[in-house]
mmCIF file of C-alpha atoms in Angstrom:
data_model
loop_
_atom_site.group_PDB
_atom_site.id
_atom_site.type_symbol
_atom_site.label_atom_id
_atom_site.label_comp_id
_atom_site.label_asym_id
_atom_site.label_seq_id
_atom_site.Cartn_x
_atom_site.Cartn_y
_atom_site.Cartn_z
ATOM 1 C CA MET A 1 59.688 105.466 63.814
ATOM 2 C CA THR A 2 63.347 104.798 63.057
ATOM 3 C CA LYS A 3 65.013 102.314 65.406
ATOM 4 C CA ILE A 4 68.809 102.427 65.567
ATOM 5 C CA GLU A 5 70.554 99.430 67.121
ATOM 6 C CA TYR A 6 74.237 98.928 67.845
ATOM 7 C CA THR A 7 75.620 95.407 67.714
ATOM 8 C CA ASN A 8 78.981 93.709 67.799
ATOM 9 C CA LEU A 9 80.546 94.222 64.399
ATOM 10 C CA GLN A 10 81.151 90.507 63.930
ATOM 11 C CA ASP A 11 77.385 89.878 64.338
ATOM 12 C CA LEU A 12 76.462 91.802 61.187
ATOM 13 C CA ASP A 13 75.690 89.886 58.000
ATOM 14 C CA ARG A 14 79.070 89.901 56.220
ATOM 15 C CA GLY A 15 77.561 89.948 52.747
ATOM 16 C CA GLU A 16 75.554 93.062 53.534
ATOM 17 C CA LEU A 17 78.519 94.761 55.219
ATOM 18 C CA LEU A 18 80.759 93.863 52.266
ATOM 19 C CA SER A 19 78.240 95.405 49.887
ATOM 20 C CA ILE A 20 78.123 98.643 51.900
ATOM 21 C CA LEU A 21 81.898 98.992 52.303
ATOM 22 C CA ASN A 22 82.494 98.411 48.582
ATOM 23 C CA ARG A 23 79.899 100.918 47.318
ATOM 24 C CA ASP A 24 81.492 103.653 45.224
ATOM 25 C CA LYS A 25 79.339 106.312 46.923
ATOM 26 C CA ILE A 26 80.719 105.247 50.325
ATOM 27 C CA ARG A 27 84.315 104.749 49.186
ATOM 28 C CA GLU A 28 84.586 108.266 47.753
ATOM 29 C CA HIS A 29 84.397 109.617 51.320
ATOM 30 C CA LEU A 30 86.950 107.232 52.835
ATOM 31 C CA VAL A 31 90.675 106.744 52.720
ATOM 32 C CA THR A 32 91.653 105.081 49.449
ATOM 33 C CA HIS A 33 91.973 101.304 49.743
ATOM 34 C CA ASP A 34 91.337 98.206 47.667
ATOM 35 C CA GLN A 35 87.815 96.842 47.570
ATOM 36 C CA PHE A 36 87.108 94.261 50.225
ATOM 37 C CA ASN A 37 86.734 90.578 49.484
ATOM 38 C CA ASP A 38 85.652 87.874 51.944
ATOM 39 C CA GLN A 39 89.176 87.394 53.307
ATOM 40 C CA SER A 40 90.095 91.077 53.631
ATOM 41 C CA LEU A 41 86.707 91.810 55.225
ATOM 42 C CA ALA A 42 87.287 89.067 57.815
ATOM 43 C CA GLU A 43 90.742 90.525 58.579
ATOM 44 C CA TRP A 44 89.300 94.057 58.821
ATOM 45 C CA ILE A 45 86.518 92.904 61.167
ATOM 46 C CA SER A 46 89.105 91.109 63.312
ATOM 47 C CA SER A 47 91.181 94.306 63.525
ATOM 48 C CA LYS A 48 88.107 96.334 64.548
ATOM 49 C CA VAL A 49 87.168 93.730 67.187
ATOM 50 C CA SER A 50 90.700 94.188 68.545
ATOM 51 C CA VAL A 51 90.202 97.970 68.596
ATOM 52 C CA ASP A 52 86.898 97.438 70.439
ATOM 53 C CA SER A 53 88.738 95.575 73.215
ATOM 54 C CA THR A 54 91.176 98.477 73.697
ATOM 55 C CA ASP A 55 90.680 100.866 76.629
ATOM 56 C CA GLY A 56 88.826 103.997 75.550
ATOM 57 C CA CYS A 57 87.571 102.472 72.302
ATOM 58 C CA LYS A 58 84.219 101.151 71.140
ATOM 59 C CA VAL A 59 83.340 99.744 67.697
ATOM 60 C CA ARG A 60 79.819 98.697 66.726
ATOM 61 C CA GLY A 61 77.778 97.601 63.770
ATOM 62 C CA VAL A 62 74.770 99.795 63.040
ATOM 63 C CA ARG A 63 71.324 98.465 62.178
ATOM 64 C CA VAL A 64 68.372 100.662 61.277
ATOM 65 C CA ASN A 65 64.957 99.054 61.622
ATOM 66 C CA GLY A 66 66.750 95.702 61.608
ATOM 67 C CA ALA A 67 68.698 96.278 58.373
ATOM 68 C CA VAL A 68 72.506 96.501 58.269
ATOM 69 C CA ALA A 69 73.272 100.205 57.862
ATOM 70 C CA GLY A 70 77.044 100.349 58.472
ATOM 71 C CA TRP A 71 79.430 100.684 61.383
ATOM 72 C CA CYS A 72 80.741 103.278 63.789
ATOM 73 C CA GLY A 73 83.453 103.523 66.377
ATOM 74 C CA ILE A 74 85.642 105.459 68.723
ATOM 75 C CA GLN A 75 89.212 104.437 67.972
ATOM 76 C CA PHE A 76 92.673 105.694 68.891
ATOM 77 C CA GLU A 77 94.371 106.945 65.734
ATOM 78 C CA ASN A 78 96.988 109.634 65.124
ATOM 79 C CA GLU A 79 97.483 110.346 68.838
ATOM 80 C CA SER A 80 93.810 111.038 69.595
ATOM 81 C CA TYR A 81 90.496 109.299 69.997
ATOM 82 C CA GLU A 82 88.545 109.697 66.806
ATOM 83 C CA LEU A 83 84.987 109.065 65.764
ATOM 84 C CA ALA A 84 84.303 106.968 62.682
ATOM 85 C CA ILE A 85 80.842 106.685 61.147
ATOM 86 C CA VAL A 86 80.344 104.756 57.914
ATOM 87 C CA LEU A 87 76.747 104.362 56.783
ATOM 88 C CA ASN A 88 75.113 103.123 53.604
ATOM 89 C CA GLU A 89 73.881 106.225 51.777
ATOM 90 C CA ALA A 90 70.274 105.092 52.300
ATOM 91 C CA TYR A 91 70.854 105.742 56.029
ATOM 92 C CA TRP A 92 72.792 108.995 55.950
ATOM 93 C CA GLY A 93 69.763 110.640 57.550
ATOM 94 C CA VAL A 94 70.493 108.839 60.836
ATOM 95 C CA GLY A 95 74.111 110.008 60.939
ATOM 96 C CA VAL A 96 73.465 112.858 63.378
ATOM 97 C CA ALA A 97 71.640 110.497 65.768
ATOM 98 C CA VAL A 98 74.549 108.016 65.576
ATOM 99 C CA PHE A 99 76.987 110.891 66.194
ATOM 100 C CA LYS A 100 75.031 112.000 69.281
ATOM 101 C CA ASP A 101 74.995 108.434 70.642
ATOM 102 C CA MET A 102 78.737 108.211 70.103
ATOM 103 C CA MET A 103 79.319 111.426 72.025
ATOM 104 C CA VAL A 104 77.448 109.813 74.948
ATOM 105 C CA TRP A 105 79.736 106.781 74.599
ATOM 106 C CA ALA A 106 82.787 109.088 74.569
ATOM 107 C CA SER A 107 81.611 110.663 77.814
ATOM 108 C CA GLY A 108 81.082 107.245 79.384
ATOM 109 C CA LEU A 109 84.582 106.227 78.303
ATOM 110 C CA GLY A 110 85.980 109.294 80.086
ATOM 111 C CA HIS A 111 87.110 111.270 77.056
ATOM 112 C CA SER A 112 87.294 115.058 77.296
ATOM 113 C CA HIS A 113 87.798 115.527 73.533
ATOM 114 C CA VAL A 114 87.416 113.435 70.387
ATOM 115 C CA VAL A 115 88.272 114.213 66.776
ATOM 116 C CA LEU A 116 86.107 113.683 63.727
ATOM 117 C CA HIS A 117 88.041 113.641 60.442
ATOM 118 C CA LEU A 118 85.891 114.204 57.368
ATOM 119 C CA PHE A 119 87.406 113.536 53.987
ATOM 120 C CA ASN A 120 87.729 116.749 51.980
ATOM 121 C CA THR A 121 84.978 115.553 49.603
ATOM 122 C CA ARG A 122 82.477 116.271 52.382
ATOM 123 C CA PRO A 123 80.814 119.657 52.840
ATOM 124 C CA GLU A 124 81.482 121.744 55.933
ATOM 125 C CA TYR A 125 79.014 120.932 58.684
ATOM 126 C CA LYS A 126 77.913 124.060 60.541
ATOM 127 C CA PHE A 127 76.738 122.147 63.605
ATOM 128 C CA LEU A 128 80.196 120.531 63.908
ATOM 129 C CA LYS A 129 82.013 123.812 63.378
ATOM 130 C CA LYS A 130 79.851 125.440 66.043
ATOM 131 C CA MET A 131 80.581 122.759 68.641
ATOM 132 C CA ALA A 132 84.261 122.261 67.746
ATOM 133 C CA SER A 133 86.976 123.676 69.959
ATOM 134 C CA ARG A 134 89.224 123.588 66.907
ATOM 135 C CA VAL A 135 88.767 122.981 63.172
ATOM 136 C CA PHE A 136 91.879 122.212 61.161
ATOM 137 C CA GLU A 137 93.061 120.581 57.979
ATOM 138 C CA SER A 138 94.918 117.331 58.427
ATOM 139 C CA THR A 139 96.632 114.892 56.098
ATOM 140 C CA MET A 140 96.494 111.170 56.723
ATOM 141 C CA PHE A 141 97.508 108.394 54.374
ATOM 142 C CA GLY A 142 98.342 111.093 51.807
ATOM 143 C CA GLN A 143 94.779 112.478 51.774
ATOM 144 C CA LYS A 144 93.400 115.743 53.137
ATOM 145 C CA TYR A 145 90.692 115.941 55.789
ATOM 146 C CA THR A 146 88.793 118.628 57.635
ATOM 147 C CA SER A 147 89.229 117.701 61.281
ATOM 148 C CA TYR A 148 86.914 118.803 64.073
ATOM 149 C CA GLU A 149 88.205 118.585 67.637
ATOM 150 C CA LEU A 150 85.077 118.220 69.731
ATOM 151 C CA LYS A 151 84.644 118.729 73.466
ATOM 152 C CA VAL A 152 82.821 115.763 74.951
ATOM 153 C CA PRO A 153 79.897 116.799 77.161
ATOM 154 C CA SER A 154 80.111 115.543 80.744
ATOM 155 C CA ALA A 155 77.892 112.613 81.662
#
């Protein structure tokens, strides 16, 4: 059985997280940025810890069966609360479960809607399109995304 755990981001093994965030297969689905090094990773983690302490936001490290799998979060960006899920490709199969957990978090945080921006390299997800109140193309940081505005189920 697959066990998904959420932990404080700063509690993840930094070497493992660095390896995941710098993988080409992961980076091709994210906004373009320089590869992380120890210093830039520490600064990035610090910024995400700050986001986690912001009202309406939650950022967590993800472990699957004890192994570092990636990170996820609800963060306020571009005038809306957005979901972010970044998983090592070996754990992409747990992405839907992580998404469902995050929607529960969004409900607990009092959100009525959240947005999930998927880089245009990603296929269209029928289950997202079906549950979205709106699907639209957006441009952030000079890159195009398919954005899904999702109604958060009531708790």
